[in-house]
PDB file of C-alpha atoms and ligand atoms in Angstrom:
ATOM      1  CA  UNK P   1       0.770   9.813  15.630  1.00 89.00           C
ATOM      2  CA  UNK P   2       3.714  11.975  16.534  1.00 93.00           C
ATOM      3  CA  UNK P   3       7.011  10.422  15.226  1.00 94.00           C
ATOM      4  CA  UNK P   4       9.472  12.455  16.157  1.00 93.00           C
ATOM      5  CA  UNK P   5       9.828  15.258  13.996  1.00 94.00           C
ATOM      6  CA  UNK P   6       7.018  13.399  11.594  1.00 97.00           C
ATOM      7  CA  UNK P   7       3.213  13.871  12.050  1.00 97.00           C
ATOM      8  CA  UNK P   8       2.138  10.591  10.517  1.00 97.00           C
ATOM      9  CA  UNK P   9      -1.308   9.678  10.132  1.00 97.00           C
ATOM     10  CA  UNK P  10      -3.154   6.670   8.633  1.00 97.00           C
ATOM     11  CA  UNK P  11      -5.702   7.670   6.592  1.00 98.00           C
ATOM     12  CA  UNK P  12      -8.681   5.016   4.561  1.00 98.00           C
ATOM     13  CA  UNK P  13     -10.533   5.224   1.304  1.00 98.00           C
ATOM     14  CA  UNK P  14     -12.815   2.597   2.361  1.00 97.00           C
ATOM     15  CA  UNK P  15     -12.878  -1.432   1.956  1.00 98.00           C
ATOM     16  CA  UNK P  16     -13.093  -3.480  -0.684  1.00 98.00           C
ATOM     17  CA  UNK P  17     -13.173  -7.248  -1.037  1.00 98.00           C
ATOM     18  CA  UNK P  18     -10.742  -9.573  -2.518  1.00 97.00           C
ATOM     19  CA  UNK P  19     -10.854 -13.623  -3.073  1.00 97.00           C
ATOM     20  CA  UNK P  20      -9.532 -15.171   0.552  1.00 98.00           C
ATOM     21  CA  UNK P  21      -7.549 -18.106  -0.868  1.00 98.00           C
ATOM     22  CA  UNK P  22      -5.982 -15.767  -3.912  1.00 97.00           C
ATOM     23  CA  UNK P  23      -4.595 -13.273  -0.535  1.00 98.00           C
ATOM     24  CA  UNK P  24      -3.234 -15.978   1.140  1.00 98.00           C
ATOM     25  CA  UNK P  25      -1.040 -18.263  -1.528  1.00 98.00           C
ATOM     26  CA  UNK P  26      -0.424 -21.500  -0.295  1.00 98.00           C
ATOM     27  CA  UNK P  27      -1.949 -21.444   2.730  1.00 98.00           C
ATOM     28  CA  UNK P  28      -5.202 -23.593   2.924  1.00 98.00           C
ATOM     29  CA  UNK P  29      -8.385 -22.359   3.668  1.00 98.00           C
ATOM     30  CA  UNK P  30      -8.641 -24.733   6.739  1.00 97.00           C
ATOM     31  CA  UNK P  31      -5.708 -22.513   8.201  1.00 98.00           C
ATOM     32  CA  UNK P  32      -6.434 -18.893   7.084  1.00 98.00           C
ATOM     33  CA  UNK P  33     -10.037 -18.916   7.399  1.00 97.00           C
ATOM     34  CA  UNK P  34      -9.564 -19.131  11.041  1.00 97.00           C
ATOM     35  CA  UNK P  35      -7.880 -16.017  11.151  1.00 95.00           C
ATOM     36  CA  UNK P  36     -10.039 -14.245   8.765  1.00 97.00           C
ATOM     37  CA  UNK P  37     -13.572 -15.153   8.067  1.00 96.00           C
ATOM     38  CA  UNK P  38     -14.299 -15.168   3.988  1.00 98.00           C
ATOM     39  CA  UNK P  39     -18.061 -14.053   2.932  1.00 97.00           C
ATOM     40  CA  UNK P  40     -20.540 -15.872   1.095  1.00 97.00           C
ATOM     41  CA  UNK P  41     -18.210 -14.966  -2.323  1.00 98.00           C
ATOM     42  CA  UNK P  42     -15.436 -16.158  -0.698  1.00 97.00           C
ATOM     43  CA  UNK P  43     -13.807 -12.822  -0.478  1.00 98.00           C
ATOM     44  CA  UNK P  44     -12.188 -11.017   2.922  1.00 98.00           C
ATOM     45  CA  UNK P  45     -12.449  -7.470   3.433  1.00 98.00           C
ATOM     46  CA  UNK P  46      -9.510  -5.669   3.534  1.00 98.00           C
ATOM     47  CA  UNK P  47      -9.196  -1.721   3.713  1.00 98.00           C
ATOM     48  CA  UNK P  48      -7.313   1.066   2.074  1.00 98.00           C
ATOM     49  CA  UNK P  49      -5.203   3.077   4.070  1.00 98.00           C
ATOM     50  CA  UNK P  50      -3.306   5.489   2.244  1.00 98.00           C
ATOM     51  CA  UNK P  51      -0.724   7.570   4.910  1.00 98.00           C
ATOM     52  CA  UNK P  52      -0.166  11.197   5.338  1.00 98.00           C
ATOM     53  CA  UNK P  53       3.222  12.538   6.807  1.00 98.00           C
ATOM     54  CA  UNK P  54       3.695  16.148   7.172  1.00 97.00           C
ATOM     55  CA  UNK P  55       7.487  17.222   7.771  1.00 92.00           C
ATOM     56  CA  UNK P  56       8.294  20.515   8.400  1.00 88.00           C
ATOM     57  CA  UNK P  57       6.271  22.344   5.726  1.00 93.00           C
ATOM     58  CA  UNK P  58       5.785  19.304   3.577  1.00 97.00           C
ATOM     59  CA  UNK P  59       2.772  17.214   3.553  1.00 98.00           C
ATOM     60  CA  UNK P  60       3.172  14.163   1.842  1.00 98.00           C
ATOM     61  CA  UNK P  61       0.817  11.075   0.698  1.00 98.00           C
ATOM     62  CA  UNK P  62       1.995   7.288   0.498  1.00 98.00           C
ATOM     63  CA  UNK P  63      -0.508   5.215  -1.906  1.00 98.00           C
ATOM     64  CA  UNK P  64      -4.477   7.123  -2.461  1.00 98.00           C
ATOM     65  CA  UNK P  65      -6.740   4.065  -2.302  1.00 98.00           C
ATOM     66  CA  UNK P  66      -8.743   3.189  -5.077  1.00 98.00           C
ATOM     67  CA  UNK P  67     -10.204   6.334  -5.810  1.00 97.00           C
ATOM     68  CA  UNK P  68     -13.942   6.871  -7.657  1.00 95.00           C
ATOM     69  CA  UNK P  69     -13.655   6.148 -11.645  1.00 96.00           C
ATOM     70  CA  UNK P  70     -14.066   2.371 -11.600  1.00 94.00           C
ATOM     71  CA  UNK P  71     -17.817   1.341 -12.613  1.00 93.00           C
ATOM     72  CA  UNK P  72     -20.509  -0.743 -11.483  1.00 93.00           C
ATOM     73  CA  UNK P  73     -19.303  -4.005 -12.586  1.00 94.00           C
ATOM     74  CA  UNK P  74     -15.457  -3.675 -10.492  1.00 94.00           C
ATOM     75  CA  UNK P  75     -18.043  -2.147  -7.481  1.00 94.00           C
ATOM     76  CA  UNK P  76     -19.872  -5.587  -7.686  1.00 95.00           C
ATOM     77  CA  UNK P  77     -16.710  -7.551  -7.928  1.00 96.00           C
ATOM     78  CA  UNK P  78     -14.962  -5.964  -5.565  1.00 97.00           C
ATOM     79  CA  UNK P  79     -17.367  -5.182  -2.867  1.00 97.00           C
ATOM     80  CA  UNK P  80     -16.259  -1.574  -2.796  1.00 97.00           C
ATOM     81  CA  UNK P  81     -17.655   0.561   0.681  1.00 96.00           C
ATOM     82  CA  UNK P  82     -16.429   3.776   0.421  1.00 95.00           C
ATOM     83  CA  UNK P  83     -18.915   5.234   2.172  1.00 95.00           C
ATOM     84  CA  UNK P  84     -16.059   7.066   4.023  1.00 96.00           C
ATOM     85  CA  UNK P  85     -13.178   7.594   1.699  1.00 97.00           C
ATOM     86  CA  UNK P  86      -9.884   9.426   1.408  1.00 98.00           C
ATOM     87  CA  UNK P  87     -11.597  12.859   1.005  1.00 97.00           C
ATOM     88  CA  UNK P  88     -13.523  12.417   4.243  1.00 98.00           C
ATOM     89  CA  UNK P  89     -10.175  11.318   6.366  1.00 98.00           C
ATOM     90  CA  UNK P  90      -7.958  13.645   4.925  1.00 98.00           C
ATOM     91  CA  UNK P  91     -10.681  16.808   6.159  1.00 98.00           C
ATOM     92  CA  UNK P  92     -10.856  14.500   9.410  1.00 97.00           C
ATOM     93  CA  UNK P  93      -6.776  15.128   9.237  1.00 97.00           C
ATOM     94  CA  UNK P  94      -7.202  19.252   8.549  1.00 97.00           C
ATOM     95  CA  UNK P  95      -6.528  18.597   4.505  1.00 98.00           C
ATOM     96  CA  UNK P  96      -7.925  18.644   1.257  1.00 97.00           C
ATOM     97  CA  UNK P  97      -6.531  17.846  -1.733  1.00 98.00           C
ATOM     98  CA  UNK P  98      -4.621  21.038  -2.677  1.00 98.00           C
ATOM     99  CA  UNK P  99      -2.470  20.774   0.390  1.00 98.00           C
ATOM    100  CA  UNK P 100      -0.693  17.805  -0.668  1.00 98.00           C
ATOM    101  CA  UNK P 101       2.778  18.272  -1.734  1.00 98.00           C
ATOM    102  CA  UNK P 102       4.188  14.884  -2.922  1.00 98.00           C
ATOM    103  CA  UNK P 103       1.900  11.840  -3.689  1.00 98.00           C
ATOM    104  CA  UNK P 104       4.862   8.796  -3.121  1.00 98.00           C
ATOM    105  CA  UNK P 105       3.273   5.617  -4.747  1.00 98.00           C
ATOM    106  CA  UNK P 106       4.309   2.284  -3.251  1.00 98.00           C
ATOM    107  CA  UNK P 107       3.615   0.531  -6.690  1.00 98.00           C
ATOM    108  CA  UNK P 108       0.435   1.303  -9.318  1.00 98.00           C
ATOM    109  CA  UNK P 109      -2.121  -1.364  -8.547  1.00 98.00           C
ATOM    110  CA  UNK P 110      -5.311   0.007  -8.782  1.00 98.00           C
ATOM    111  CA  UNK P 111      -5.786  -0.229  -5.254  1.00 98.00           C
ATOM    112  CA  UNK P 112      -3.057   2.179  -4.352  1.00 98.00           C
ATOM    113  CA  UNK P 113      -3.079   3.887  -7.033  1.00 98.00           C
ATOM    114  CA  UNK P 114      -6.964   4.623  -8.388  1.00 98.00           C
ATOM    115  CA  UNK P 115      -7.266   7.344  -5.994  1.00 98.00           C
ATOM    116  CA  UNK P 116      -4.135   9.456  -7.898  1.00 98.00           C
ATOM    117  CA  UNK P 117      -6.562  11.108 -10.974  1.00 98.00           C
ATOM    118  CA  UNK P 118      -9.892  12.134 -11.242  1.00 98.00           C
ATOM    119  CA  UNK P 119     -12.741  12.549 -14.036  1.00 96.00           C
ATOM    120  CA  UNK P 120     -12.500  15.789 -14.865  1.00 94.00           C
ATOM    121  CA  UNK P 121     -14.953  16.464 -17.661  1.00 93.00           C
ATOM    122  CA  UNK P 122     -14.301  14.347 -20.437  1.00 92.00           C
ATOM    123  CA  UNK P 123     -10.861  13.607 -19.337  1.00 95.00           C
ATOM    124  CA  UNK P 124      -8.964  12.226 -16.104  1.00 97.00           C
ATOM    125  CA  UNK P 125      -6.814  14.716 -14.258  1.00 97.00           C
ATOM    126  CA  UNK P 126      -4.361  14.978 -11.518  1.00 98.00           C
ATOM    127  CA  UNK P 127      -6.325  14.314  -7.938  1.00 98.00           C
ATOM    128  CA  UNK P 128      -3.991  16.546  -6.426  1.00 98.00           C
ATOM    129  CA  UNK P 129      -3.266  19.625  -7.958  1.00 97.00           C
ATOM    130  CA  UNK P 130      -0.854  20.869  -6.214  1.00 98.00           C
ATOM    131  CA  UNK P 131       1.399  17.677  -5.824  1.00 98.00           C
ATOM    132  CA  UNK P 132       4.354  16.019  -7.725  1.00 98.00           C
ATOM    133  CA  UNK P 133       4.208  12.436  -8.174  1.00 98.00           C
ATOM    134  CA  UNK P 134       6.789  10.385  -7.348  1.00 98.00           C
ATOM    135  CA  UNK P 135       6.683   6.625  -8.997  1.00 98.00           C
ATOM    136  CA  UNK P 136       9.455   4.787  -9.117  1.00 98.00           C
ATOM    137  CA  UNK P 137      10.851   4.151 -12.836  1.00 98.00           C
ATOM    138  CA  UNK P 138      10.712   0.591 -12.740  1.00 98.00           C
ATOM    139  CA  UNK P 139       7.307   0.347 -11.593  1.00 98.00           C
ATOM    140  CA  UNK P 140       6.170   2.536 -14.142  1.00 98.00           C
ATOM    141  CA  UNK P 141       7.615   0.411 -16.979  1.00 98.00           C
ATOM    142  CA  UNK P 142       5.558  -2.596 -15.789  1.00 98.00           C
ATOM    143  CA  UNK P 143       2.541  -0.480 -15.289  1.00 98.00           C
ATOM    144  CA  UNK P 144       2.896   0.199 -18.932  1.00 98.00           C
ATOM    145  CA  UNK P 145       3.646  -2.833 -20.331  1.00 98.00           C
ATOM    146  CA  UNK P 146       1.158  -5.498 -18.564  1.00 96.00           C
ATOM    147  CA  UNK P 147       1.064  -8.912 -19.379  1.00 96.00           C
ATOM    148  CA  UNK P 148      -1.609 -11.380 -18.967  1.00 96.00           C
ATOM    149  CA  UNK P 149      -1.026 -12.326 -15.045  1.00 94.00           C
ATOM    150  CA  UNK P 150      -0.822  -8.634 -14.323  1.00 95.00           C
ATOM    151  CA  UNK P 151      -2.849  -7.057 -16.781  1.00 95.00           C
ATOM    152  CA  UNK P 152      -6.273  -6.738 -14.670  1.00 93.00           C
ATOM    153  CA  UNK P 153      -4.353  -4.862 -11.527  1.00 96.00           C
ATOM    154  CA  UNK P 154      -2.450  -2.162 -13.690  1.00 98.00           C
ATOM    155  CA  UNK P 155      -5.163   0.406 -15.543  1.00 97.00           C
ATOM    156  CA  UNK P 156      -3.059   3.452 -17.023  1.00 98.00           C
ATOM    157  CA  UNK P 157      -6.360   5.861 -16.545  1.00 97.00           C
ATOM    158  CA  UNK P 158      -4.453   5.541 -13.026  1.00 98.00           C
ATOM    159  CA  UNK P 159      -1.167   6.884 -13.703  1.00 98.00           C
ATOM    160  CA  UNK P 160      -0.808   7.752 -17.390  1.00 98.00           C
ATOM    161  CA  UNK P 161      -2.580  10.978 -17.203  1.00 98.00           C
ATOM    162  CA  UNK P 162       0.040  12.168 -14.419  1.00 98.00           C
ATOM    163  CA  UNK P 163       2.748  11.946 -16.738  1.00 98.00           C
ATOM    164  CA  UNK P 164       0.735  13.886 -19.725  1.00 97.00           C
ATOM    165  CA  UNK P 165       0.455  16.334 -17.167  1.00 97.00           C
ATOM    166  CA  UNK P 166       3.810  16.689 -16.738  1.00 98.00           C
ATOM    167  CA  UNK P 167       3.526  15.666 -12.682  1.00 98.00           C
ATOM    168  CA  UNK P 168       5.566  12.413 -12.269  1.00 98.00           C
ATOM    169  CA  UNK P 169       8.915  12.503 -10.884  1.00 98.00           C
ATOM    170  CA  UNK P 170      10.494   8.951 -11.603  1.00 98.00           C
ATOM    171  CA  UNK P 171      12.382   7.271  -8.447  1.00 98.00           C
ATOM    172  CA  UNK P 172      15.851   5.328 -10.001  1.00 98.00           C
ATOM    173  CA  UNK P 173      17.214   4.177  -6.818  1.00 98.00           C
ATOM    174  CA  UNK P 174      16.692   2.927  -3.031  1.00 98.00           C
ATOM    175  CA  UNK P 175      17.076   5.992  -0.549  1.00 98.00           C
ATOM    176  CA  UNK P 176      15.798   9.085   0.531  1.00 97.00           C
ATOM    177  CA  UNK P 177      13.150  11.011  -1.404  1.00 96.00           C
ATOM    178  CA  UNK P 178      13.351  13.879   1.443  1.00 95.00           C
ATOM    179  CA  UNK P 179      15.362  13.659   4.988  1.00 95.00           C
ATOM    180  CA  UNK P 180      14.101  11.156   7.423  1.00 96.00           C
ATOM    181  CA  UNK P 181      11.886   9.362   4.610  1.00 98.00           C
ATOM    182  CA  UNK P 182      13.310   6.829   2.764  1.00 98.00           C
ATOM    183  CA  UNK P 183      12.133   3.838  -0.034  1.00 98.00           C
ATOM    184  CA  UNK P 184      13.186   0.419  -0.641  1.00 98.00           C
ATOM    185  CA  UNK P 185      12.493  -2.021  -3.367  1.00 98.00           C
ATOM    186  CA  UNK P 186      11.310  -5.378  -1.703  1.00 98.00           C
ATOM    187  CA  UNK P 187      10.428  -7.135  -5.480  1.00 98.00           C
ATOM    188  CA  UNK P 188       7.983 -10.033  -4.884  1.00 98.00           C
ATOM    189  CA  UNK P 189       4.755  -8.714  -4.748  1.00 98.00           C
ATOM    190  CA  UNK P 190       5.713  -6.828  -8.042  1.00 98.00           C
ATOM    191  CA  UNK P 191       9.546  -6.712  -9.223  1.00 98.00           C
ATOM    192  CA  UNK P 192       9.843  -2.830  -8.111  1.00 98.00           C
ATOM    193  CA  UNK P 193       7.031  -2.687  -5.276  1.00 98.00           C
ATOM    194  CA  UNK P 194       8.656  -0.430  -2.385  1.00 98.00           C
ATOM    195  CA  UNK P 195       8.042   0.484   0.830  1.00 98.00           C
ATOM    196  CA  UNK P 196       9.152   3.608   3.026  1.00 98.00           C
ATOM    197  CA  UNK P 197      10.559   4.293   5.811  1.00 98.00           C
ATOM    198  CA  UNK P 198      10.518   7.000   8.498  1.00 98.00           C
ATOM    199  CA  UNK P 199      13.561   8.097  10.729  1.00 97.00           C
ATOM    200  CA  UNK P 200      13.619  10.319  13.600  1.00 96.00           C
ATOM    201  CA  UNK P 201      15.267  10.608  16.978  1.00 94.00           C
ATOM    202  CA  UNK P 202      16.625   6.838  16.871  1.00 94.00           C
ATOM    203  CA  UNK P 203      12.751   5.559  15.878  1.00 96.00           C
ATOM    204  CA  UNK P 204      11.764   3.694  12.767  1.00 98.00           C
ATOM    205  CA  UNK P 205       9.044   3.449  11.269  1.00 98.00           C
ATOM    206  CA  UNK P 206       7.541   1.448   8.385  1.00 98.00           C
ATOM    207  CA  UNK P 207       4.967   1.557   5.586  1.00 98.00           C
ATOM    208  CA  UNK P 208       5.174  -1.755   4.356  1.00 98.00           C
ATOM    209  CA  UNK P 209       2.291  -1.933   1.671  1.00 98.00           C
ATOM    210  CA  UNK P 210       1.595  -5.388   0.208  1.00 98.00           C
ATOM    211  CA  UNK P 211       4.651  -6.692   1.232  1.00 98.00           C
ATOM    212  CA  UNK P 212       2.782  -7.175   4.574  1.00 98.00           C
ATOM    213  CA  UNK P 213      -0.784  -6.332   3.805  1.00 98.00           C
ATOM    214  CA  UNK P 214      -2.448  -7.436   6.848  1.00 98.00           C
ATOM    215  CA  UNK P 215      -1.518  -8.808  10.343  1.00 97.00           C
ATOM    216  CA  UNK P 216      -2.852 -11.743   9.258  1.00 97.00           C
ATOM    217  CA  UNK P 217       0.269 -12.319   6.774  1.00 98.00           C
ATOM    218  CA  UNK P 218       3.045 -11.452   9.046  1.00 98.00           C
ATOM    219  CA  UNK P 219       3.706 -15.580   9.167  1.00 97.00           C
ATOM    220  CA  UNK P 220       6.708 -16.134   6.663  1.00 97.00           C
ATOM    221  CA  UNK P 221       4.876 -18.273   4.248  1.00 97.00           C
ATOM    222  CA  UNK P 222       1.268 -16.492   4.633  1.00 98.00           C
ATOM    223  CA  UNK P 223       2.358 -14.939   1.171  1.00 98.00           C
ATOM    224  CA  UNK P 224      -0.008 -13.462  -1.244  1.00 98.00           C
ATOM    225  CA  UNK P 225      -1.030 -15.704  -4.477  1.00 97.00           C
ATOM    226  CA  UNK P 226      -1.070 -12.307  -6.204  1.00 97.00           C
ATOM    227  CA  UNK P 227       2.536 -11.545  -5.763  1.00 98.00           C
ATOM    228  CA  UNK P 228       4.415 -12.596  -8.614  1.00 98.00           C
ATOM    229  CA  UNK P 229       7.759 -13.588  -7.342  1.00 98.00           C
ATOM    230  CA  UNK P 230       7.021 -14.597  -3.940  1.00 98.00           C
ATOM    231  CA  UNK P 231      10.487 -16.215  -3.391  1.00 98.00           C
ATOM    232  CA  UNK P 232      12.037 -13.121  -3.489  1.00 98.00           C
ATOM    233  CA  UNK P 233       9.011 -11.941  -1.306  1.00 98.00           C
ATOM    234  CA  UNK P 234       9.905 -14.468   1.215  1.00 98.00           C
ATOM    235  CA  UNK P 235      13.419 -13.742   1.102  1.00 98.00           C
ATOM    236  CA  UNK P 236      12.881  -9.954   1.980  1.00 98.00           C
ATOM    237  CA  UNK P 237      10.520 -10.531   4.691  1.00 98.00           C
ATOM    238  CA  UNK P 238      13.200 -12.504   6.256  1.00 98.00           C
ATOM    239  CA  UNK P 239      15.529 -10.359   6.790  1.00 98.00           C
ATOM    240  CA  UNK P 240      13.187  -7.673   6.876  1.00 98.00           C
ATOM    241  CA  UNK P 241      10.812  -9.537  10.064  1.00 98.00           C
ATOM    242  CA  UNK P 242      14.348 -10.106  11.828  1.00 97.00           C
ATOM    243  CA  UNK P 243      15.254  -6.041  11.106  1.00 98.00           C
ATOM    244  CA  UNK P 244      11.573  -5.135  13.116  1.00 98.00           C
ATOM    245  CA  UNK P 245      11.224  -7.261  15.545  1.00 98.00           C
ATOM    246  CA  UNK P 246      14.792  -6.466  16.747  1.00 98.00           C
ATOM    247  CA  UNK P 247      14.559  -2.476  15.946  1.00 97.00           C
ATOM    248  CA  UNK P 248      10.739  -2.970  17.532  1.00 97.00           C
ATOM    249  CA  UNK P 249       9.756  -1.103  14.055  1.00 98.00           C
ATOM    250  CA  UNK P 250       6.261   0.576  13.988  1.00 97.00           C
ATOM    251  CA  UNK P 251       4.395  -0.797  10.894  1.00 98.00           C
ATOM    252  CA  UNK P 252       1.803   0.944   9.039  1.00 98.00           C
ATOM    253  CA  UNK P 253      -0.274  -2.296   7.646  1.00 98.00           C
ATOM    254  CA  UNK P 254      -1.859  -0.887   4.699  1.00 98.00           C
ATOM    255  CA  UNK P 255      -4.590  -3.397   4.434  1.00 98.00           C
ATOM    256  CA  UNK P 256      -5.674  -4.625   7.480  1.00 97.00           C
ATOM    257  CA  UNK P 257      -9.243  -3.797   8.267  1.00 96.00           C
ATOM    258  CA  UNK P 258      -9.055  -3.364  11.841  1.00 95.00           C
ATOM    259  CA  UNK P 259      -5.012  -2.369  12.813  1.00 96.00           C
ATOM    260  CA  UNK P 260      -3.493   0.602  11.055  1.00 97.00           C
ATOM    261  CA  UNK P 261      -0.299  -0.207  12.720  1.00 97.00           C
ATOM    262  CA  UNK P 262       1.511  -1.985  15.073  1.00 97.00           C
ATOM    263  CA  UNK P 263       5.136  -3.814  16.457  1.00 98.00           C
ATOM    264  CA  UNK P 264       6.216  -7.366  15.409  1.00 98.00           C
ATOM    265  CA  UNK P 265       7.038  -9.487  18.567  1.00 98.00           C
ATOM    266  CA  UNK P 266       8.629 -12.337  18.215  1.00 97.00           C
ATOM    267  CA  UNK P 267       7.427 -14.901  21.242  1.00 95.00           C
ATOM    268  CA  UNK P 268      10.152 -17.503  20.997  1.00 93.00           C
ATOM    269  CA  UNK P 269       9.398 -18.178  16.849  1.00 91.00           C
ATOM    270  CA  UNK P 270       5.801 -17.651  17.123  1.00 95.00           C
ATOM    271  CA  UNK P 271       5.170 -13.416  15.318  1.00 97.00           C
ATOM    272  CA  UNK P 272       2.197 -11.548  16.634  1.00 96.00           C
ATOM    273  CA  UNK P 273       1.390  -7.514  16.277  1.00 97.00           C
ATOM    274  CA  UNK P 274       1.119  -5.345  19.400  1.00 97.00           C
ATOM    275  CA  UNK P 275      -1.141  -2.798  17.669  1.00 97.00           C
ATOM    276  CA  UNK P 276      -1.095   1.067  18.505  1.00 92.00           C
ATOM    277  CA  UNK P 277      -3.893   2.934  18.806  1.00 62.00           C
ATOM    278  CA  UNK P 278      -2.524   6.490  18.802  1.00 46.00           C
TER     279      UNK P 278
HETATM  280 ZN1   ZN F   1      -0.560  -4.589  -4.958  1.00 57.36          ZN
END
């Protein structure tokens, strides 16, 4: 898609499977499962959609999917199909790995995050090896210091190596990491989970990670059971729902298996996604 000054295209690494009733919180099954049909496991498949923007001479990555260093047992638990995965989509896009400048990481969950290193002999090393990481200090922190309800989404073989490398760039504040692209701490989901924002010629536009993982959770209380503040989840998509409907915001839904992005309507109270196709 051509965003005004900002090539922006929404890339996958694949699907993967997570439990239906733990992605939608309090909502019961009755409801969500006729929006989404779970599988025999009870698991819906959502994808991984990592995003490329290239800006002027700068090509830069938002989140890298799950990557390929997590073993059988994760594969079986997670229902991994990567049959076409970031590699393939970024060469479908005209890239490969060396030509990415800036990897921007929404948070470090494995699935946004796994795709950042590689095995690379004995060791893990930087996927891209031409980028600096940017990962915002807070995040980082948590990442580093999991407790038990976080503990099985946060594995430092992820991120950890980056910084022995000498590639991460820490992010201290809200605002712009390079003109026209912005982030912003939501909380909820994790306390410094972000999402980014694109600016040009009087357009917005919005990768909104797992604040909003699918169309199916645009619905104020259709709130991840994951998330681990999801008041303060509820309170940012609030104001953040009324921002994009009014702005008519083009969101990049990260984890949606069939819209990579769309515009929030709002039909007198009752949300629903336009989707765009190019
Ligand atoms: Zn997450």
């Amino acid at each position: 898609m051509q965003f005004g000054e900002f090539e922006i295209t929404s890339l996958s690494d694949g699907n993967f499977r997570l439990d239906g009733g733990a992605m939608f919180g309090v909502i019961p099954r009755t409801m969500w499962s006729k929006r989404v049909q779970p599988d025999d496991r009870h698991r819906i498949v959502m994808s991984m959609r990592p995003l490329v923007v290239r800006a002027g001479g700068t090509t830069v990555l938002i989140d890298a999917g799950v990557g390929d260093k997590l073993g059988p047992k994760a594969a079986d638990i997670y229902g991994f199909d990567r049959s076409r995965h970031l590699d393939h989509t970024l060469a479908d896009a005209g890239l490969a790995a060396k030509d990415i400048d800036i990897v921007l990481a929404t948070h470090l969950h494995f699935d946004h995050a796994g795709g950042f290193t590689v095995r690379d002999g004995d060791g893990i090393a930087p996927r891209f090896p031409n980028a600096r990481y940017l990962i915002r200090r807070g995040e980082w922190e948590d990442a580093t210091h999991p407790h038990e309800r976080n503990r099985a989404s946060y594995l430092a073989e992820n991120y950890v190596p980056l910084l022995e490398a000498g590639r991460v760039e820490f992010i201290e504040e809200d605002g712009d990491v390079m003109p026209g692209i912005s982030v912003w701490r939501t909380g909820g989901h994790t306390m410094h989970h972000q999402i980014v924002r694109f600016e040009s010629e009087g357009r917005t536009a919005i990768f909104v990670a797992d604040l909003i993982p699918t169309v199916a959770h645009v619905d104020l209380p259709w709130i991840m059971g994951y998330d681990l503040y999801p008041m303060d989840t509820l309170a940012y998509k609030r104001r953040f729902l009324a921002e994009a409907v009014a702005g008519e915001y083009v969101i990049f839904f990260e984890h949606d298996p069939s819209v990579a992005a769309g515009i929030i309507r709002d039909d007198a109270g009752r949300l629903s996604v336009d989707p765009i196709s190019s």
